[in-house]
JSON list of C-alpha atoms in Angstrom, two decimals:
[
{"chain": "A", "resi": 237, "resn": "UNK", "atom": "CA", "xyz": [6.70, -2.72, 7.97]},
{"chain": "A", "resi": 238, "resn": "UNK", "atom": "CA", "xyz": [7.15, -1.84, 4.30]},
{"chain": "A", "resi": 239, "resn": "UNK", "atom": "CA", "xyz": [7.89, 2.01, 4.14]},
{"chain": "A", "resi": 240, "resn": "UNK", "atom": "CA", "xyz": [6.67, 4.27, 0.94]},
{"chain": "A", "resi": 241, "resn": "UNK", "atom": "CA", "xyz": [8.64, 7.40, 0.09]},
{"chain": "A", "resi": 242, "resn": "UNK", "atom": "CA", "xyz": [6.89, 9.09, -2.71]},
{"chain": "A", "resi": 243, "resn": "UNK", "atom": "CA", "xyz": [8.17, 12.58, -4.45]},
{"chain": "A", "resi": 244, "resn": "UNK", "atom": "CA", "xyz": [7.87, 14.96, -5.69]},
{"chain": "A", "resi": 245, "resn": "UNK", "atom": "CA", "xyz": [5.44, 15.81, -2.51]},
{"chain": "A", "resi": 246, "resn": "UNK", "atom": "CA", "xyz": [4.61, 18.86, -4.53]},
{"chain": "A", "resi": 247, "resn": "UNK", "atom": "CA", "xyz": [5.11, 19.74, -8.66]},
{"chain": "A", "resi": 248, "resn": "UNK", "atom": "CA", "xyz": [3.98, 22.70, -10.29]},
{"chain": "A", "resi": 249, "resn": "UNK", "atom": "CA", "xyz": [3.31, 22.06, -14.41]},
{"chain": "A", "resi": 250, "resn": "UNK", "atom": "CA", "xyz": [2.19, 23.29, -17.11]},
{"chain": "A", "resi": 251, "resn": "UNK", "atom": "CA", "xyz": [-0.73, 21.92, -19.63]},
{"chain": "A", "resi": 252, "resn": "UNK", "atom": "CA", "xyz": [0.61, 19.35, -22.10]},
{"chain": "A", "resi": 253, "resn": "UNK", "atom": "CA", "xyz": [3.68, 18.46, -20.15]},
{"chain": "A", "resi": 254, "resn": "UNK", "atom": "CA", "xyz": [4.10, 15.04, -19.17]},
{"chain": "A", "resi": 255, "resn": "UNK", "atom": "CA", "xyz": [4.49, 14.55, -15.32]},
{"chain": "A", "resi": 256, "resn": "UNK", "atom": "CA", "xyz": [5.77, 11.92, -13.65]},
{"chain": "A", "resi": 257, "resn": "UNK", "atom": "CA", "xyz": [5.30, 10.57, -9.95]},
{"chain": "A", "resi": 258, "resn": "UNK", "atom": "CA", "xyz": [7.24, 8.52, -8.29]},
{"chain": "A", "resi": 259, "resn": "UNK", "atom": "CA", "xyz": [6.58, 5.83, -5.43]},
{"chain": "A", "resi": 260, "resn": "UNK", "atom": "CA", "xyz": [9.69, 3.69, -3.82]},
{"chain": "A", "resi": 261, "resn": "UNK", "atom": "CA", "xyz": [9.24, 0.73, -1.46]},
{"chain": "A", "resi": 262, "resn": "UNK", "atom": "CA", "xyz": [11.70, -0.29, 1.32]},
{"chain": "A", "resi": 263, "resn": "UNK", "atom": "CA", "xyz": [11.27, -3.57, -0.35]},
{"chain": "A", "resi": 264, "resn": "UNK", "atom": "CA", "xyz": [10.35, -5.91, -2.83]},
{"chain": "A", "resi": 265, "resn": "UNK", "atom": "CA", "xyz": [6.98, -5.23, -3.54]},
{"chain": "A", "resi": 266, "resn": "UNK", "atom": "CA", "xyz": [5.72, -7.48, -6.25]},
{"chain": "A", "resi": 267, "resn": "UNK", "atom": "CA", "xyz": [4.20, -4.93, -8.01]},
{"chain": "A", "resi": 268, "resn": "UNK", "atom": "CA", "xyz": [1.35, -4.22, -5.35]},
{"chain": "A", "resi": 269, "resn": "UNK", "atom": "CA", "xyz": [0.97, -1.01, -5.94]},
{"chain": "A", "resi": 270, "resn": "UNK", "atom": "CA", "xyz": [-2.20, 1.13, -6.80]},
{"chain": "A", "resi": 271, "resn": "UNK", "atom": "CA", "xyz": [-2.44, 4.76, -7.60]},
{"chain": "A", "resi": 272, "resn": "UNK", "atom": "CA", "xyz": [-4.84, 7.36, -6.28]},
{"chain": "A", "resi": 273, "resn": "UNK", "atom": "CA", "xyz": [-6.04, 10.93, -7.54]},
{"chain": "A", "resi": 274, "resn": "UNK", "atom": "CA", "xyz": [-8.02, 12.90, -4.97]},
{"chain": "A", "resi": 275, "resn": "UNK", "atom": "CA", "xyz": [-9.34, 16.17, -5.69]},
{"chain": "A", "resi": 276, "resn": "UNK", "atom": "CA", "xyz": [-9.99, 18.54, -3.22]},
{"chain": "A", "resi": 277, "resn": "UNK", "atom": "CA", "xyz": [-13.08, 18.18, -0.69]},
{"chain": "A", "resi": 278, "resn": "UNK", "atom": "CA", "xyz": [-13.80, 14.54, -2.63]},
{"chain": "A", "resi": 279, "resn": "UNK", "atom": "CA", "xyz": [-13.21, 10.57, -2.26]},
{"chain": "A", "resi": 280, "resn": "UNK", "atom": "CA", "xyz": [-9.87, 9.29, -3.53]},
{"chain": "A", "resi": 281, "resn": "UNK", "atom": "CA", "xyz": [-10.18, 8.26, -6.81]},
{"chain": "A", "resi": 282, "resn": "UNK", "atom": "CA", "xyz": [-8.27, 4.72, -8.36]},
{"chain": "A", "resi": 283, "resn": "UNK", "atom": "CA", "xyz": [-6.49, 5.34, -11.28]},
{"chain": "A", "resi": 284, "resn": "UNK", "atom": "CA", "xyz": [-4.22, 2.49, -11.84]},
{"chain": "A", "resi": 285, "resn": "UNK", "atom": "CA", "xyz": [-4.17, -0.88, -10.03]},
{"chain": "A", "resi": 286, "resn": "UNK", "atom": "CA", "xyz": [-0.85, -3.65, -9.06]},
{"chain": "A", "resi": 287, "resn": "UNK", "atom": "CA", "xyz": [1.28, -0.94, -11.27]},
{"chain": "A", "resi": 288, "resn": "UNK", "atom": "CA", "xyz": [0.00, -0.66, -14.42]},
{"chain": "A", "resi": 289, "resn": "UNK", "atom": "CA", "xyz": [-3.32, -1.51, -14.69]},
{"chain": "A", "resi": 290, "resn": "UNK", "atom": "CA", "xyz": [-5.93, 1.50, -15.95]},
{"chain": "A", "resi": 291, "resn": "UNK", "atom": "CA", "xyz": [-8.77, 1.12, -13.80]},
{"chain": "A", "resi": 292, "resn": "UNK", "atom": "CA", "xyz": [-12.07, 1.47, -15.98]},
{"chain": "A", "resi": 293, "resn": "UNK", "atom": "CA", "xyz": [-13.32, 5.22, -16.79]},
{"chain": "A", "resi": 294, "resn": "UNK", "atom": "CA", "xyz": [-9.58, 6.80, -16.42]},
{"chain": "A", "resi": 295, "resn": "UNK", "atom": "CA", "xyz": [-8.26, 8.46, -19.20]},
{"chain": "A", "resi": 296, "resn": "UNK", "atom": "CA", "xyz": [-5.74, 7.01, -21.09]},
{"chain": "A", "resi": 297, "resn": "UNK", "atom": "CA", "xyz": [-2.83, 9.54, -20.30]},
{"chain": "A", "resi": 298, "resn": "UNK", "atom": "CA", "xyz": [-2.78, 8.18, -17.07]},
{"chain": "A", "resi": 299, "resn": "UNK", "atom": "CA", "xyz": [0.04, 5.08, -17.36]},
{"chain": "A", "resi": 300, "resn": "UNK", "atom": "CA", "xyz": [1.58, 3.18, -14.55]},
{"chain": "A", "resi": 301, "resn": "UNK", "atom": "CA", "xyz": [5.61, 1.34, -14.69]},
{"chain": "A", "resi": 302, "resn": "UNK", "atom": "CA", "xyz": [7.42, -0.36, -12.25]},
{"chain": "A", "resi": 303, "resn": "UNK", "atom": "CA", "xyz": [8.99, -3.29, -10.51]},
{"chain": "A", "resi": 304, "resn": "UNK", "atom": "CA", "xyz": [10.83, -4.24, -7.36]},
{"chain": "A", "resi": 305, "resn": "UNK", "atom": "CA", "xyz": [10.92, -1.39, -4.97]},
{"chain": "A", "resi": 306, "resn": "UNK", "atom": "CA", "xyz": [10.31, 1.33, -7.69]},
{"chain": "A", "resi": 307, "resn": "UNK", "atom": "CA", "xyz": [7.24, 2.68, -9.53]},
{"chain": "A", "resi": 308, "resn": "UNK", "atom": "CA", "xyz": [5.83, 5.79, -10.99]},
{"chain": "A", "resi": 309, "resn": "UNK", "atom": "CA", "xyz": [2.73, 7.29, -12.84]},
{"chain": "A", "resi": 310, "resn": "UNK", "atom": "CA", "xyz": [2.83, 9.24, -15.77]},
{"chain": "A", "resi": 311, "resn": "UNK", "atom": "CA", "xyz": [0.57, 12.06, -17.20]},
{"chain": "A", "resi": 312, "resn": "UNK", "atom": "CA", "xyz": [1.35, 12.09, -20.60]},
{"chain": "A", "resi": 313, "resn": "UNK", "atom": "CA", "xyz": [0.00, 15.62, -21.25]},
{"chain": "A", "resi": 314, "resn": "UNK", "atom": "CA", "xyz": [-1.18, 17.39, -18.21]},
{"chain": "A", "resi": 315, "resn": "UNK", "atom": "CA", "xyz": [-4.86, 18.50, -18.58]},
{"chain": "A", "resi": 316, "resn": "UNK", "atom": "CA", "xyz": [-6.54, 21.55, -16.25]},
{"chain": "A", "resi": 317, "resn": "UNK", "atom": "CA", "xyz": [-8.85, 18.89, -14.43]},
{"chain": "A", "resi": 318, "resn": "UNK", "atom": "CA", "xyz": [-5.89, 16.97, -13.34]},
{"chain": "A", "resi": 319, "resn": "UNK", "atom": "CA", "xyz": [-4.82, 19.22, -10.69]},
{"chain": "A", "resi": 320, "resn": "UNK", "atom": "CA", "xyz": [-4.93, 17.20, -7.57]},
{"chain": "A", "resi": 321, "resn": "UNK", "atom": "CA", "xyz": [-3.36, 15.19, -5.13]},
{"chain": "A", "resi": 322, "resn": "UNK", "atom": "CA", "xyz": [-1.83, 11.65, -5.99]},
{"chain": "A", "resi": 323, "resn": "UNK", "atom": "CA", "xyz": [-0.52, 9.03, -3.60]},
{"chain": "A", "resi": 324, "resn": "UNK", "atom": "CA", "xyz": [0.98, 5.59, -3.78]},
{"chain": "A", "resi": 325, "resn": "UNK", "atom": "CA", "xyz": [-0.87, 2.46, -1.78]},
{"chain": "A", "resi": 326, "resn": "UNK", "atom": "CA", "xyz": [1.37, -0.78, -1.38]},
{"chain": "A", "resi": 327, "resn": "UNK", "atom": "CA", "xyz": [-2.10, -2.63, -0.54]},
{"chain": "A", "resi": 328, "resn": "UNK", "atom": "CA", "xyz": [-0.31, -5.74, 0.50]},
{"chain": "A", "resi": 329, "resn": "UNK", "atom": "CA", "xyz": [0.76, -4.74, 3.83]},
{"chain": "A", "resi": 330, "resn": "UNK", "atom": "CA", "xyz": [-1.73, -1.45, 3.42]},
{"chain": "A", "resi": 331, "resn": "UNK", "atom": "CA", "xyz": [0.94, 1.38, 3.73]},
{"chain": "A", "resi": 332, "resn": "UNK", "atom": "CA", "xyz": [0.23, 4.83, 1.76]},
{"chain": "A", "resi": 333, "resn": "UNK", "atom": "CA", "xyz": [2.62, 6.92, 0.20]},
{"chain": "A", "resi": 334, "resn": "UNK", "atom": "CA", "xyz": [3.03, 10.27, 1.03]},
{"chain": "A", "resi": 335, "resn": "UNK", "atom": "CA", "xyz": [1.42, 12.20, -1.52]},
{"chain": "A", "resi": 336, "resn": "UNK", "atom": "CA", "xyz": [1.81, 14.88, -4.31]},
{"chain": "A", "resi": 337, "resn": "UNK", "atom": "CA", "xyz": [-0.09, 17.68, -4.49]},
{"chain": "A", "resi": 338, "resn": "UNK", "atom": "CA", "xyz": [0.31, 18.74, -8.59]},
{"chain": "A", "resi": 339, "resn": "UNK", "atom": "CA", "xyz": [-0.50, 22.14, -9.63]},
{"chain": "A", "resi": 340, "resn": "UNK", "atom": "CA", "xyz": [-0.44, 23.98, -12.93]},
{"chain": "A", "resi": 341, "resn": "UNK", "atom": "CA", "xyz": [1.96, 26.28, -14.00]},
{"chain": "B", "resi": 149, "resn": "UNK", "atom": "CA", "xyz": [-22.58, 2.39, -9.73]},
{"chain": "B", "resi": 150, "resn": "UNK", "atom": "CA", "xyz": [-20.32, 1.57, -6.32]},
{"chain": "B", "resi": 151, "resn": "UNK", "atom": "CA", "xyz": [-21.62, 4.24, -3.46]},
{"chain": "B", "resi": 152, "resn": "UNK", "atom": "CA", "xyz": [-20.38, 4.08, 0.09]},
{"chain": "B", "resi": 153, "resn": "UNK", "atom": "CA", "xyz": [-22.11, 6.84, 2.37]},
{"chain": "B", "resi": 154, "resn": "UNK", "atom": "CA", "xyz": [-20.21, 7.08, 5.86]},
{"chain": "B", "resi": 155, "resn": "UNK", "atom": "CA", "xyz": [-22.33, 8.79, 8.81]},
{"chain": "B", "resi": 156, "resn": "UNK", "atom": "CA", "xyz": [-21.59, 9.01, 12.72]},
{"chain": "B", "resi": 157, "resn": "UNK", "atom": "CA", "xyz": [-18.71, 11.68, 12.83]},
{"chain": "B", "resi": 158, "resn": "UNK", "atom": "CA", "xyz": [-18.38, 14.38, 15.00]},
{"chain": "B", "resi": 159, "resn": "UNK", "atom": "CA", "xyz": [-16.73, 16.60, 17.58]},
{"chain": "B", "resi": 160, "resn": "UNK", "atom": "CA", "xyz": [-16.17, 14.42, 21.25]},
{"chain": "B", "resi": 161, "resn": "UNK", "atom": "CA", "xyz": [-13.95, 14.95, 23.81]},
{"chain": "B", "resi": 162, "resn": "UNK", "atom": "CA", "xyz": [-10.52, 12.80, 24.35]},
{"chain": "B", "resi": 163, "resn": "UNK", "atom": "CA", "xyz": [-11.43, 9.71, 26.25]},
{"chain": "B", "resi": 164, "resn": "UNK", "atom": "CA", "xyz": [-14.85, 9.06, 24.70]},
{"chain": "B", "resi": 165, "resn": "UNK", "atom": "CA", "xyz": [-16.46, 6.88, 22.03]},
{"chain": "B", "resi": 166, "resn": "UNK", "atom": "CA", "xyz": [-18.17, 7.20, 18.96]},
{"chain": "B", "resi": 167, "resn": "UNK", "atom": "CA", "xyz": [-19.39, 4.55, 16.50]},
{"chain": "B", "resi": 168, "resn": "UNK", "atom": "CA", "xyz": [-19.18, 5.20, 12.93]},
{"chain": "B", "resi": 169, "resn": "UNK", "atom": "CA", "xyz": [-20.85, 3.03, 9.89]},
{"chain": "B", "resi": 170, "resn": "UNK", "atom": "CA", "xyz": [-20.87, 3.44, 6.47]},
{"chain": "B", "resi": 171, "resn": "UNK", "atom": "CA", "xyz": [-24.11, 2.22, 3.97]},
{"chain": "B", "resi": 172, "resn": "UNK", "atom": "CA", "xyz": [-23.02, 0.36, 0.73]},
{"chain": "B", "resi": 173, "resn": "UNK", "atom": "CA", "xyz": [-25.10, 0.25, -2.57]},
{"chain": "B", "resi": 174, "resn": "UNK", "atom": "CA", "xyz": [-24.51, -1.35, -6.04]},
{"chain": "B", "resi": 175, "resn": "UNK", "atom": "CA", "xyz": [-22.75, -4.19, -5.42]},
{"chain": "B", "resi": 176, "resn": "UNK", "atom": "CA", "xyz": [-22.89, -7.33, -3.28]},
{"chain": "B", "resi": 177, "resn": "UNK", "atom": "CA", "xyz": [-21.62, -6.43, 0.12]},
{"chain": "B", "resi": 178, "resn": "UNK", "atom": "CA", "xyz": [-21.10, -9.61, 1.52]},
{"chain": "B", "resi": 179, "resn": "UNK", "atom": "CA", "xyz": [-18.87, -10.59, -1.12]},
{"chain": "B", "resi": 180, "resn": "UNK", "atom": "CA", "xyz": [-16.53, -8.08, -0.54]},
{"chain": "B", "resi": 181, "resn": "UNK", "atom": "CA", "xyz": [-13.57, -7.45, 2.19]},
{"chain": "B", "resi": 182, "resn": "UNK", "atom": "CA", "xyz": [-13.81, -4.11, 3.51]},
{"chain": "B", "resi": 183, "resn": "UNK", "atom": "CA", "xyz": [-11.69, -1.34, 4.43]},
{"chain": "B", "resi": 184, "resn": "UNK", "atom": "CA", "xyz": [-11.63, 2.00, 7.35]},
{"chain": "B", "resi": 185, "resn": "UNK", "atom": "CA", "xyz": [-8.68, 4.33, 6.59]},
{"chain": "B", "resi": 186, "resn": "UNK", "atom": "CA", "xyz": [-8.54, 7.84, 7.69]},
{"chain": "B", "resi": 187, "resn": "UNK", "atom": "CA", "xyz": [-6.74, 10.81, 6.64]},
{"chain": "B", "resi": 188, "resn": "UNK", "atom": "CA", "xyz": [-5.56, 13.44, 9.29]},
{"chain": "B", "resi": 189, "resn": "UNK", "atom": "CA", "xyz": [-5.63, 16.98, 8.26]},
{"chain": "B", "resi": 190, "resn": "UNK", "atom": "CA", "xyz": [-3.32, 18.04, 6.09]},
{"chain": "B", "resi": 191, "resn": "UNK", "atom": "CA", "xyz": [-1.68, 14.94, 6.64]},
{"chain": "B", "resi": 192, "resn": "UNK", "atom": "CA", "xyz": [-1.12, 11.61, 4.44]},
{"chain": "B", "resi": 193, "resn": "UNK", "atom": "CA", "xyz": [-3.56, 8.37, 4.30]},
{"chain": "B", "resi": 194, "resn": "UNK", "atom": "CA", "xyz": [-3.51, 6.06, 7.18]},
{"chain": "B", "resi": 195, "resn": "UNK", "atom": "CA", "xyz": [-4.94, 2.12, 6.76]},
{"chain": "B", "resi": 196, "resn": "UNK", "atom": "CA", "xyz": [-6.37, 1.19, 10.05]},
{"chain": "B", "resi": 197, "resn": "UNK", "atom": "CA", "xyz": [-8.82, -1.87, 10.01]},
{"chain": "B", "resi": 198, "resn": "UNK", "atom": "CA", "xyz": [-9.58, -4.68, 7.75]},
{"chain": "B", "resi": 199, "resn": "UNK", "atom": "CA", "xyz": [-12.78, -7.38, 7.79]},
{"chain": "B", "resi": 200, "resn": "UNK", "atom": "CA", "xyz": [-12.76, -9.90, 5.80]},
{"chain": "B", "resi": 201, "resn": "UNK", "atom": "CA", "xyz": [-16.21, -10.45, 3.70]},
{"chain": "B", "resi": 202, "resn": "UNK", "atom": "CA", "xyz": [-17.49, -12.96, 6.21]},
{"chain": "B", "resi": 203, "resn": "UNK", "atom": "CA", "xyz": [-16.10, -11.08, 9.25]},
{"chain": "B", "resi": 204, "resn": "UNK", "atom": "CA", "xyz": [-13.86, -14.16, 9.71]},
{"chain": "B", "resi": 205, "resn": "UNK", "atom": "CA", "xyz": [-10.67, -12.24, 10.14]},
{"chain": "B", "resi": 206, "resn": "UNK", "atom": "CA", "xyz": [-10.00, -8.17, 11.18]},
{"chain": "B", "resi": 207, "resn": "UNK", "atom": "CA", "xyz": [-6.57, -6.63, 11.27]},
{"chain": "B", "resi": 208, "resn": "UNK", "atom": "CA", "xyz": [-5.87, -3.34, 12.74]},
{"chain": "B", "resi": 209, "resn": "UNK", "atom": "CA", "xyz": [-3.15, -0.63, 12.57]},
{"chain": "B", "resi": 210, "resn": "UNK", "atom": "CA", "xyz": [-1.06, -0.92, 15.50]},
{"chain": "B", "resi": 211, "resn": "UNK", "atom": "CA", "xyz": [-2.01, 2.88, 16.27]},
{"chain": "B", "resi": 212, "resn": "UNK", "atom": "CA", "xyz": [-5.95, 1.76, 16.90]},
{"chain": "B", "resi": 213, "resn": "UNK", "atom": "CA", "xyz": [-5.36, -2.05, 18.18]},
{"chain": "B", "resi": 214, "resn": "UNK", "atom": "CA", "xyz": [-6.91, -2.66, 21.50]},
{"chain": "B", "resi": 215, "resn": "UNK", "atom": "CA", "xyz": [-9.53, 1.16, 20.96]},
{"chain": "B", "resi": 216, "resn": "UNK", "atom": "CA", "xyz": [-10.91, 0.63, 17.87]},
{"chain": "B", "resi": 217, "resn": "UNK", "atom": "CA", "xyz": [-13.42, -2.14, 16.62]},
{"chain": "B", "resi": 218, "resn": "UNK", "atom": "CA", "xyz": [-14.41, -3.08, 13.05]},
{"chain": "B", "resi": 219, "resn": "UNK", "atom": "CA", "xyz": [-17.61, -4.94, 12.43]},
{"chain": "B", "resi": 220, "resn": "UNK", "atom": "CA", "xyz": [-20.19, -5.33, 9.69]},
{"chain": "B", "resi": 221, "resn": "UNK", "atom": "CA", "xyz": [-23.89, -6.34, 8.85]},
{"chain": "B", "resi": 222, "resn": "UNK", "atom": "CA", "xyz": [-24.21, -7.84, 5.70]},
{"chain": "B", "resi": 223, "resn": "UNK", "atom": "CA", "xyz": [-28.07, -8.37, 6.11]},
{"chain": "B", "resi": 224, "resn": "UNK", "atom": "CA", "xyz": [-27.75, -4.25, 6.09]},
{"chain": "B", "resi": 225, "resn": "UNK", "atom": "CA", "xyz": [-25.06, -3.76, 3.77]},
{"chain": "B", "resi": 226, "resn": "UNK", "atom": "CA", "xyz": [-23.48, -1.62, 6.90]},
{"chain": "B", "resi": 227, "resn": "UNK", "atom": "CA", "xyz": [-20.01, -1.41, 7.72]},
{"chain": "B", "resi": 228, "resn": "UNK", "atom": "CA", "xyz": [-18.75, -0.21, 11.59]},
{"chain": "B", "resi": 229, "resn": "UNK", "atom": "CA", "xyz": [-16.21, 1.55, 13.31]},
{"chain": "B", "resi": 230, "resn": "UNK", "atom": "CA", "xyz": [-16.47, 1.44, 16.78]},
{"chain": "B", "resi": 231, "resn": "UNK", "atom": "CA", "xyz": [-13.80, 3.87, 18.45]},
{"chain": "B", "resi": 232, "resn": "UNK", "atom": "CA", "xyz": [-13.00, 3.92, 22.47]},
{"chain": "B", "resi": 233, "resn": "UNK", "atom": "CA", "xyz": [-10.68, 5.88, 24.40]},
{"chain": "B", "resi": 234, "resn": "UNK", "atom": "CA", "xyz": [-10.72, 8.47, 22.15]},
{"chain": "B", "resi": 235, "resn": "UNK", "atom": "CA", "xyz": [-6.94, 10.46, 21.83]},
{"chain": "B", "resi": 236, "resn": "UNK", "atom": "CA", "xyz": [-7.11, 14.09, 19.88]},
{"chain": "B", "resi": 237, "resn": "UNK", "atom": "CA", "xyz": [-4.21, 12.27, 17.36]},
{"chain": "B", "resi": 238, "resn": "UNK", "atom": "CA", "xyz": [-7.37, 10.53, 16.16]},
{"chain": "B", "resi": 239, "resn": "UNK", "atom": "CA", "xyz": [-8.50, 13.74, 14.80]},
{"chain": "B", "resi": 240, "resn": "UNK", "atom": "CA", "xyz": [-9.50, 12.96, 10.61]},
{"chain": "B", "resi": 241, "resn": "UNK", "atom": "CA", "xyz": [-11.83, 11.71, 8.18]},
{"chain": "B", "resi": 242, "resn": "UNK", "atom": "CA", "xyz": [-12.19, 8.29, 8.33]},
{"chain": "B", "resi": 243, "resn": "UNK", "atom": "CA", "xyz": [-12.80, 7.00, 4.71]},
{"chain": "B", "resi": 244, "resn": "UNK", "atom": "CA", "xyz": [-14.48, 3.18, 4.07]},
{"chain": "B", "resi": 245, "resn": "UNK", "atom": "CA", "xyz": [-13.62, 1.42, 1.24]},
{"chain": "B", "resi": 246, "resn": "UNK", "atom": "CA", "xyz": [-14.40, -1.38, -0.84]},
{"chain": "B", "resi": 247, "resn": "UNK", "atom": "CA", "xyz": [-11.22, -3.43, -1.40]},
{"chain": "B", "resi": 248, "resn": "UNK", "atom": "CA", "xyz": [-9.24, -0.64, -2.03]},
{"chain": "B", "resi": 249, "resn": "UNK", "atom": "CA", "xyz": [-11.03, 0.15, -5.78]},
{"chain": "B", "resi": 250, "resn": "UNK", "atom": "CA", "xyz": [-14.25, 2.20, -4.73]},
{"chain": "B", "resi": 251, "resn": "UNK", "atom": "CA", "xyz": [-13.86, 4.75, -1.31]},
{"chain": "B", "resi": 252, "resn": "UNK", "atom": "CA", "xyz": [-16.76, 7.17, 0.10]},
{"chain": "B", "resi": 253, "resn": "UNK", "atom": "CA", "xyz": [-16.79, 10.11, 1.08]},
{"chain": "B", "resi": 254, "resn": "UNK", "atom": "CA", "xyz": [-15.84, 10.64, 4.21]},
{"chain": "B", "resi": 255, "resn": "UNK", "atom": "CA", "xyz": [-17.32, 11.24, 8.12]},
{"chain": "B", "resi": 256, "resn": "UNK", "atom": "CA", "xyz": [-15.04, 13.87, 10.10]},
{"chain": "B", "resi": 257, "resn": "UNK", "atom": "CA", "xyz": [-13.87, 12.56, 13.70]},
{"chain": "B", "resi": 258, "resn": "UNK", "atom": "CA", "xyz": [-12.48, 15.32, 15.96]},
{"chain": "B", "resi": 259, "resn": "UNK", "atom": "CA", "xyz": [-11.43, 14.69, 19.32]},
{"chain": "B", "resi": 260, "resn": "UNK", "atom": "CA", "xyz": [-11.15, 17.61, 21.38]},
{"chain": "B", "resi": 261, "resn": "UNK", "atom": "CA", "xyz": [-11.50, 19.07, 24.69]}
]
């Protein structure tokens, strides 16, 4: 099974700084990889889909990068409704990373 | 606009069953391959069961194979859970999900005595 190790699994920042998260596989995963926001006491939320595609709706600060067995999303300035909790899906073989909960400063 | 309502959660004891099922609206359900994934609490996301759009394939985490069931009704839009032999690690909210794009909002499942 492919294993995801995301981190931070918690980051504290403030407004306008640019945050990044980042997911690594325990292989080659062909750039599978979707991004999730989930807020608390709602639905998970798709931000960016197979690593750097914006899914429709999602602000533009949101980016995804990657290849291989590493990826990350980027916040490009932080915004007050972005406090959440992201997490990694390889959706290949279905395996979640581990989360990080982002807070403001 | 995507909405996926999930229903049949509750509080049962370890060894039972429960059946969940989750209603989809605004989009053609039988075109679609459908998800289950549940979320212990305070805990990360766990995938468990996969039909395809025609229910001719289903894949299941290794942790439910052999309990848990996935089925679906595409005259009803309806998506299923059915979970046996009930274990208190089962304990979460079990999420459905449309491909992995579009998820609702959850039924809670707690298995307790």
């Amino acid at each position: 099974d492919i294993q995801m190790t995301q981190s931070p699994s918690f980051l504290s920042a403030s407004v306008g700084d640019r945050v990044t998260i980042n997911c690594k596989a325990s292989q080659n995963i062909n750039k599978y990889l979707n991004w999730y926001q989930q807020k608390l006491g709602e639905a998970p939320k798709l931000l960016i889909y197979n690593t750097n595609n914006l899914q429709t709706g999602i602000p533009s600060r949101f980016s995804g990068s990657g290849s291989g067995t590493d990826y990350t999303l980027t916040i490009s300035s932080l915004q007050p409704e972005d406090v959440a909790t992201y997490f990694c899906l390889q959706h290949s073989s279905r395996t979640f990373g581990g989360g990080t909960k982002l807070e403001l400063k | 606009e995507v909405q996926l309502v999930e229903s049949g959660g509750g509080l049962v004891q370890p060894g039972s069953s429960l059946k969940l099922s989750c209603v989809a609206s605004g989009f053609t359900f039988s075109s679609y391959n459908m998800h289950w994934i549940r979320q212990a609490p305070k805990k990360g996301l766990e995938w468990i069961a996969l039909i395809y759009y025609d229910s001719s394939n289903k894949y299941y985490a290794d942790s439910v194979k052999g309990r848990f069931t996935i089925s679906r009704d595409n005259s009803k839009n309806t998506l299923y859970l059915e979970m046996n032999s009930l274990r208190s690690e089962d304990t979460a909210m079990y999420y459905c999900a449309k491909g992995f794009a579009y998820w609702g909002q959850g039924t809670l499942v707690t298995v307790s005595s």
